[in-house]
């Protein structure tokens, strides 16, 4: 799915369900931003305000398996019921990590998020739940704010030059710079990245971007527990 569903359609459903405009936008933005949160920002290193986010999406399939395993089965391809009729493939093959629509794991992750009343976390879980339909084989009345994937980031970081470079990497599709950088880092075993700083070091924890990232970390931990209990414990997995 793309932002037409994860942002606009999610906004419509939330608004029609009774959420006010502000909350519907926050939920919908979180639902879409999960796909745009693909870069680790090293912010204010060496200070009490140091922070590094978790990514919730990557297009770099050369990334180490352990990193991919913390992203895809939790945020995009939640595994379902391996023996269910709707999980059958034409070639007859079965796999415990096969995604099936409306599956038990996805429902438990969504239920857990709804219990928190945390709109960032609910947006994340709604995205993952919707993807159980989109990733299986794949308005009118209210004005919706146009989706801007850099909106939250621009409001929280104080490095316009570095942010501009970050945006250019993503807006020039013929040059896969982020993938190249990650591949070089993994091949040579080196770590290098830009260092960023907060616009407001006293108030950044109240920003949408920071709260979203906090929700990413919390949902990942909760989802890992659910998947371990329902799915992974039944598999013989080599050490990741």
PDB file of N, CA and C in Angstrom, residues 9 70 144 162 208:
ATOM      1  N   UNK A   9      -6.871   7.300   3.536  1.00  0.00           N
ATOM      2  CA  UNK A   9      -7.973   6.421   3.887  1.00  0.00           C
ATOM      3  C   UNK A   9      -8.046   6.207   5.401  1.00  0.00           C
ATOM      4  N   UNK A  70      13.624  -7.515  12.700  1.00  0.00           N
ATOM      5  CA  UNK A  70      13.011  -6.607  13.669  1.00  0.00           C
ATOM      6  C   UNK A  70      12.111  -5.579  12.989  1.00  0.00           C
ATOM      7  N   UNK A 144      -8.739  17.018   4.008  1.00  0.00           N
ATOM      8  CA  UNK A 144      -7.628  16.354   4.658  1.00  0.00           C
ATOM      9  C   UNK A 144      -6.337  17.112   4.352  1.00  0.00           C
ATOM     10  N   UNK A 162      21.958  19.562   6.750  1.00  0.00           N
ATOM     11  CA  UNK A 162      21.978  18.105   6.834  1.00  0.00           C
ATOM     12  C   UNK A 162      20.615  17.517   6.475  1.00  0.00           C
ATOM     13  N   UNK A 208       5.926  15.560  17.980  1.00  0.00           N
ATOM     14  CA  UNK A 208       5.295  14.394  17.352  1.00  0.00           C
ATOM     15  C   UNK A 208       6.350  13.373  16.936  1.00  0.00           C
TER      16      UNK A 208
END
